[in-house]
Short mmCIF file of C-alpha atoms in Angstrom, two decimals:
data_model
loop_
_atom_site.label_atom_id
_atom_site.label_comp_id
_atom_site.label_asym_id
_atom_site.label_seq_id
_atom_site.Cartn_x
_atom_site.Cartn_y
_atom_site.Cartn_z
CA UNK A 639 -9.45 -10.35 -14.93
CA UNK A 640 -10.91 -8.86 -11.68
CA UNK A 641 -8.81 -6.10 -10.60
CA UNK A 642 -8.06 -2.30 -10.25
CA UNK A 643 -6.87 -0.58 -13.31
CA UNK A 644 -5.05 2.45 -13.68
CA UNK A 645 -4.71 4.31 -16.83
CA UNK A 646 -2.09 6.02 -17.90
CA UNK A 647 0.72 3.33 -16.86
CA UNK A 648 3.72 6.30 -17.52
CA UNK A 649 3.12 10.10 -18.19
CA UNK A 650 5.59 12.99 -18.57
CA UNK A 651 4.21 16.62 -17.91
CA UNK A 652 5.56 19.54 -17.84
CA UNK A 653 5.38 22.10 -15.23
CA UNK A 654 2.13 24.23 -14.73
CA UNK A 655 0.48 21.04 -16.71
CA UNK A 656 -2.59 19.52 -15.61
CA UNK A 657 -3.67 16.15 -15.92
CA UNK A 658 -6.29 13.38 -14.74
CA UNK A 659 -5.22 9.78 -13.76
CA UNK A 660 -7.91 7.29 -14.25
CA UNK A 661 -8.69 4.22 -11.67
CA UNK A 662 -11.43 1.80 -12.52
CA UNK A 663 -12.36 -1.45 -10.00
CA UNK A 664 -14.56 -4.17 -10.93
CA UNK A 665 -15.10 -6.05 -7.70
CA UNK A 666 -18.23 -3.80 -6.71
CA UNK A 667 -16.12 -2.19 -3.91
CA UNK A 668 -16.90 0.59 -1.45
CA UNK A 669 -14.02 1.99 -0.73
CA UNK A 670 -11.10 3.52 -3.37
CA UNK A 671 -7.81 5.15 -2.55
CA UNK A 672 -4.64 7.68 -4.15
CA UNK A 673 -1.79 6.80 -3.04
CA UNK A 674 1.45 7.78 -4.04
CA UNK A 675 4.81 5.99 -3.15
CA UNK A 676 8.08 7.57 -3.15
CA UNK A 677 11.80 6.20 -2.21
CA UNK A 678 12.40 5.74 1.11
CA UNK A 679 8.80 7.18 2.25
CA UNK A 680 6.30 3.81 1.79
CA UNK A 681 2.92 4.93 0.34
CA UNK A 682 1.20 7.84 1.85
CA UNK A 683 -2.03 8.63 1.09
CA UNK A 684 -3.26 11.20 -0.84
CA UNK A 685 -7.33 10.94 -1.08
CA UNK A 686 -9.76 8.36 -0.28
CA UNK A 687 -13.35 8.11 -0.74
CA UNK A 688 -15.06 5.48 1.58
CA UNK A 689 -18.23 5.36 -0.83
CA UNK A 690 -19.62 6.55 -3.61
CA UNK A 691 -20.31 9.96 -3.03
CA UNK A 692 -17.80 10.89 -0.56
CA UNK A 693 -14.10 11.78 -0.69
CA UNK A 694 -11.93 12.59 1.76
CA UNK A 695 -8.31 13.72 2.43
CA UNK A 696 -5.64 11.71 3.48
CA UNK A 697 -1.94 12.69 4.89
CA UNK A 698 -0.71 14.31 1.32
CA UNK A 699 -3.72 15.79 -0.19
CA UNK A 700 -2.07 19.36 -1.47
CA UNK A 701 -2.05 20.22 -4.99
CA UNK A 702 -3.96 17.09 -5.71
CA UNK A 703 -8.48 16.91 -6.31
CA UNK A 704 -10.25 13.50 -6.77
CA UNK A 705 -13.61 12.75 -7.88
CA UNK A 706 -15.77 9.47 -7.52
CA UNK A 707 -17.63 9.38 -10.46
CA UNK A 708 -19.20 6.29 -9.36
CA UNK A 709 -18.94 3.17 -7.52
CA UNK A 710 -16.46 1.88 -9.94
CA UNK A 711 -13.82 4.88 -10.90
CA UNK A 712 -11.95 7.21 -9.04
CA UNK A 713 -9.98 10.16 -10.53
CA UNK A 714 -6.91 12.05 -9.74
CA UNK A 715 -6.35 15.34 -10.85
CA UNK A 716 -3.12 17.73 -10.54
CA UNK A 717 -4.41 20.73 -11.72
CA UNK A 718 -0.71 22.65 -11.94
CA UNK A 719 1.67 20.16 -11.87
CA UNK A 720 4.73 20.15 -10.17
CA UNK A 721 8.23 18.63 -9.88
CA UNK A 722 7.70 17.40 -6.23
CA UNK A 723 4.74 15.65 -7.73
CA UNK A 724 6.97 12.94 -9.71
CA UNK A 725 6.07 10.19 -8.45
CA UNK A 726 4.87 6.54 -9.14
CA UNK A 727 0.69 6.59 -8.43
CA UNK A 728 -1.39 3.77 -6.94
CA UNK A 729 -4.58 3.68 -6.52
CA UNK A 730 -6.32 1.11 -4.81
CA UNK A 731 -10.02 -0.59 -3.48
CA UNK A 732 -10.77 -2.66 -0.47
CA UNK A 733 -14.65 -3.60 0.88
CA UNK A 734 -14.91 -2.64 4.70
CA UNK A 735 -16.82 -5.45 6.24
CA UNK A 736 -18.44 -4.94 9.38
CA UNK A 737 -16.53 -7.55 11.01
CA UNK A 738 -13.29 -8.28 10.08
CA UNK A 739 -11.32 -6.62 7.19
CA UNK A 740 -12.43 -7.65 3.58
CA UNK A 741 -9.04 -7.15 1.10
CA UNK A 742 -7.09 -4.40 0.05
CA UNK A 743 -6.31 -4.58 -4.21
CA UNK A 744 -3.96 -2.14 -5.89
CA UNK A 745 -3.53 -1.40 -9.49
CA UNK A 746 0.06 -1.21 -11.11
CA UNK A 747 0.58 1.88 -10.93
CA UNK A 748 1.48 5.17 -12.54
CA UNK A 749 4.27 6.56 -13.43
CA UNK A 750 4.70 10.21 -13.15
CA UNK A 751 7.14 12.61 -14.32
CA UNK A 752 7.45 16.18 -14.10
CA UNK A 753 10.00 18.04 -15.80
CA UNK B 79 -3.09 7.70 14.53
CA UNK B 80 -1.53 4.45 13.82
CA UNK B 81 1.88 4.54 12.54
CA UNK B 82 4.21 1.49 11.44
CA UNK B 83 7.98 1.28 11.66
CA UNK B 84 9.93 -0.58 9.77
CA UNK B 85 13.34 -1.54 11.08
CA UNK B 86 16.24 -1.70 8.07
CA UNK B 87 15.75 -0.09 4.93
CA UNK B 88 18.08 -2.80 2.98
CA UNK B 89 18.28 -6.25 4.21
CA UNK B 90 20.54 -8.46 2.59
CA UNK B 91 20.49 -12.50 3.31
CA UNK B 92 22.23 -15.31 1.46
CA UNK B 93 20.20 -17.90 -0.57
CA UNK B 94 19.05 -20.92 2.09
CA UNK B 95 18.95 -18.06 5.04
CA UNK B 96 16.79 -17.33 7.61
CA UNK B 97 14.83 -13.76 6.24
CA UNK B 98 13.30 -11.49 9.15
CA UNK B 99 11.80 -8.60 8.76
CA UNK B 100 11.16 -6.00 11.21
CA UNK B 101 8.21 -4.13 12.07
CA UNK B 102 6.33 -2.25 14.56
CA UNK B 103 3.09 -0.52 15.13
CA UNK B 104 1.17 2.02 17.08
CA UNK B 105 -2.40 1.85 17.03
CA UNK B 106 -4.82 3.41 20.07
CA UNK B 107 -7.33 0.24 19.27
CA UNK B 108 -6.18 -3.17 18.30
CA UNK B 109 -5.14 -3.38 14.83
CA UNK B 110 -5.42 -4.81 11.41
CA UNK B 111 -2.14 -6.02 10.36
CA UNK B 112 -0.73 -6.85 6.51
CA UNK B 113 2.60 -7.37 4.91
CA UNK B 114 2.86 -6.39 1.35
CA UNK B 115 5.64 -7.26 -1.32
CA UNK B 116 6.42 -5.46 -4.87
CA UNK B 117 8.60 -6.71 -7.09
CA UNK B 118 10.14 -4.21 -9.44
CA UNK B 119 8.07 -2.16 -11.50
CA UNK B 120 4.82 -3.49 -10.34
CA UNK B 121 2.20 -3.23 -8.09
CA UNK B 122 1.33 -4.37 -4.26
CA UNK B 123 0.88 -7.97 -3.53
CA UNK B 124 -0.79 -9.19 -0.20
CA UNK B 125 1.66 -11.35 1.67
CA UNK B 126 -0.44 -12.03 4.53
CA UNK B 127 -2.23 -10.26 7.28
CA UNK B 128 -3.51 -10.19 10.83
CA UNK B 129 -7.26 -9.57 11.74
CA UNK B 130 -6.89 -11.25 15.55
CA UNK B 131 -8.08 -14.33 14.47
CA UNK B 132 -4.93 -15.85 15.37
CA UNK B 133 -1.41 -14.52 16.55
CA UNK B 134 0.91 -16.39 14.27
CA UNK B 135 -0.40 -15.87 10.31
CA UNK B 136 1.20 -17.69 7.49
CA UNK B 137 0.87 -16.29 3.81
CA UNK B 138 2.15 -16.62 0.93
CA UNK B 139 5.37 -17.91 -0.58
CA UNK B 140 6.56 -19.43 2.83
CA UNK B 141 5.99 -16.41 5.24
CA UNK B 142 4.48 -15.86 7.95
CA UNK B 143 4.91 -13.27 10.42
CA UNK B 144 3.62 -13.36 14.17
CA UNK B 145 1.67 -10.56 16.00
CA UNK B 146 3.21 -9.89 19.72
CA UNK B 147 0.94 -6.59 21.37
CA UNK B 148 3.34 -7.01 24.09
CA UNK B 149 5.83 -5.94 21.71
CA UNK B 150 3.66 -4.05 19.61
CA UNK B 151 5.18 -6.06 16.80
CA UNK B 152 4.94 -8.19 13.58
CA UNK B 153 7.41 -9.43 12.30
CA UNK B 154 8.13 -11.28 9.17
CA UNK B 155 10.30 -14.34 8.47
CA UNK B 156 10.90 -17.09 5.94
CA UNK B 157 13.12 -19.74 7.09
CA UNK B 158 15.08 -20.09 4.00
CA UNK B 159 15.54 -17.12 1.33
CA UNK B 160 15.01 -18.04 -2.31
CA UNK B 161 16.40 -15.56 -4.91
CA UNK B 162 12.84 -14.91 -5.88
CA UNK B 163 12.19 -13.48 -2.88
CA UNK B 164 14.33 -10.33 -3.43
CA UNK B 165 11.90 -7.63 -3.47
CA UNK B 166 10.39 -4.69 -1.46
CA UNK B 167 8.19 -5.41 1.26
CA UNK B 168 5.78 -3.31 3.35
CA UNK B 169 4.17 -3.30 6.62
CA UNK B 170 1.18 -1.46 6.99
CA UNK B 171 -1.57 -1.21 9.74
CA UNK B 172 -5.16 0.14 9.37
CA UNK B 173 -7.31 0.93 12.34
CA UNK B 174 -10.95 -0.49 13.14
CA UNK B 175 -12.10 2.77 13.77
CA UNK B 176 -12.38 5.85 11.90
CA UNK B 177 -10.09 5.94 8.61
CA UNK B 178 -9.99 2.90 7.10
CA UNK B 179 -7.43 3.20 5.03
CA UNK B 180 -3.90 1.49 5.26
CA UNK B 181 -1.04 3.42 6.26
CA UNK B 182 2.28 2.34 5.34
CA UNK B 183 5.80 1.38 6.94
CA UNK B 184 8.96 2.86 4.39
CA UNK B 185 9.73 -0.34 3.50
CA UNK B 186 12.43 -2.66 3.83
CA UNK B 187 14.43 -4.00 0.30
CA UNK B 188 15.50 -7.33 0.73
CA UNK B 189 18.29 -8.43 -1.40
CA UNK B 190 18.86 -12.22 -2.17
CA UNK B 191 23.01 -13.54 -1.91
CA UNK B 192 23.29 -16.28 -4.27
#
């Protein structure tokens, strides 16, 4: 199925730890996003890169790097996790029509715990 | 900077009632407009959204939600709650201009009275 996926769907780390979170779109879109969503705060954004090649930072981009291997993945790395990074992880993909706005998919999620 | 309110972090309706949902925006240029819903555990699902072709947008599952720049509002509704419907659901906004990414409301939880 067309989508965004986002591997893995739960992780525990402890902290100091460092790990990537994987994102991988198949509907040959521009644009990819990090988000992460915590209780009472929405989604805020943590990176997004508009196109292949470019990344920028969004509102909650500290302690976090990304990298846009290509058109289709997008990577999220915490390179010294810690406990204020628990979170759950979305990433998502949208194509940004000149006219108009083309639609905005999200993957399920990740998961993230640190201890 | 566009921002998005939502009014009501818990809503709670009985089965066969009237569901609104509250939000409001600020955007310095005229806005793209989208309700989102997760169910537990899971990811974002597009409810609807606003791109100025029309003021009053219906989406899925019986919502729709009506764009007032008067008001600088968009608010949701479904005239009669189904159990199913108790989720969380999300305004967000993103601007024509400059960062194109979404920015998100705190959500509202809507809970579903048998």
């Amino acid at each position: 199925n067309a989508g965004v996926t986002q591997t893995p769907k739960f992780q525990v780390l402890k902290t100091g730890q460092s790990m990537t979170l994987q994102c991988a779109q198949d509907m040959n879109h521009n644009s990819m996003y990090w988000y992460r969503q915590d209780p009472g705060m929405g989604l805020r954004l943590i990176y997004y890169s508009a196109s292949e090649g470019t990344t920028d930072k969004g509102e909650v981009p500290n302690g976090y790097n990304v990298s846009r291997l290509n058109k289709r993945e997008f990577s999220l790395r915490l390179e010294s996790a810690a406990p204020s990074q628990t979170s759950v992880y979305f990433c998502a993909s949208s194509e940004v029509a000149q006219t108009g706005v083309g639609g905005y998919t999200f993957g399920s999620g990740t998961r993230l715990t640190v201890v | 900077a566009q921002s998005v309110t939502q009014l009501g972090s818990h809503v709670s309706v009985s089965e066969g009632a009237l569901v609104l949902l509250r939000c409001n925006y600020s955007s310095s240029v005229p806005p793209y407009l989208f309700w989102y819903v997760q169910y537990p555990n899971q990811g974002l699902q597009l409810l609807l959204k606003y791109t100025s072709a029309a003021t009053l947008v219906k989406g899925i599952n019986g919502f729709e939600a009506e764009f007032k720049k008067s008001e600088t509002s968009f608010h949701l509704t479904k005239p009669s709650a189904h159990m199913s419907d108790a989720a969380e659901y999300f305004c967000a906004v993103r601007s024509d201009t400059g960062r194109r990414a979404l920015t998100f409301g705190s959500g509202t939880r809507l809970q579903v009275q048998p």
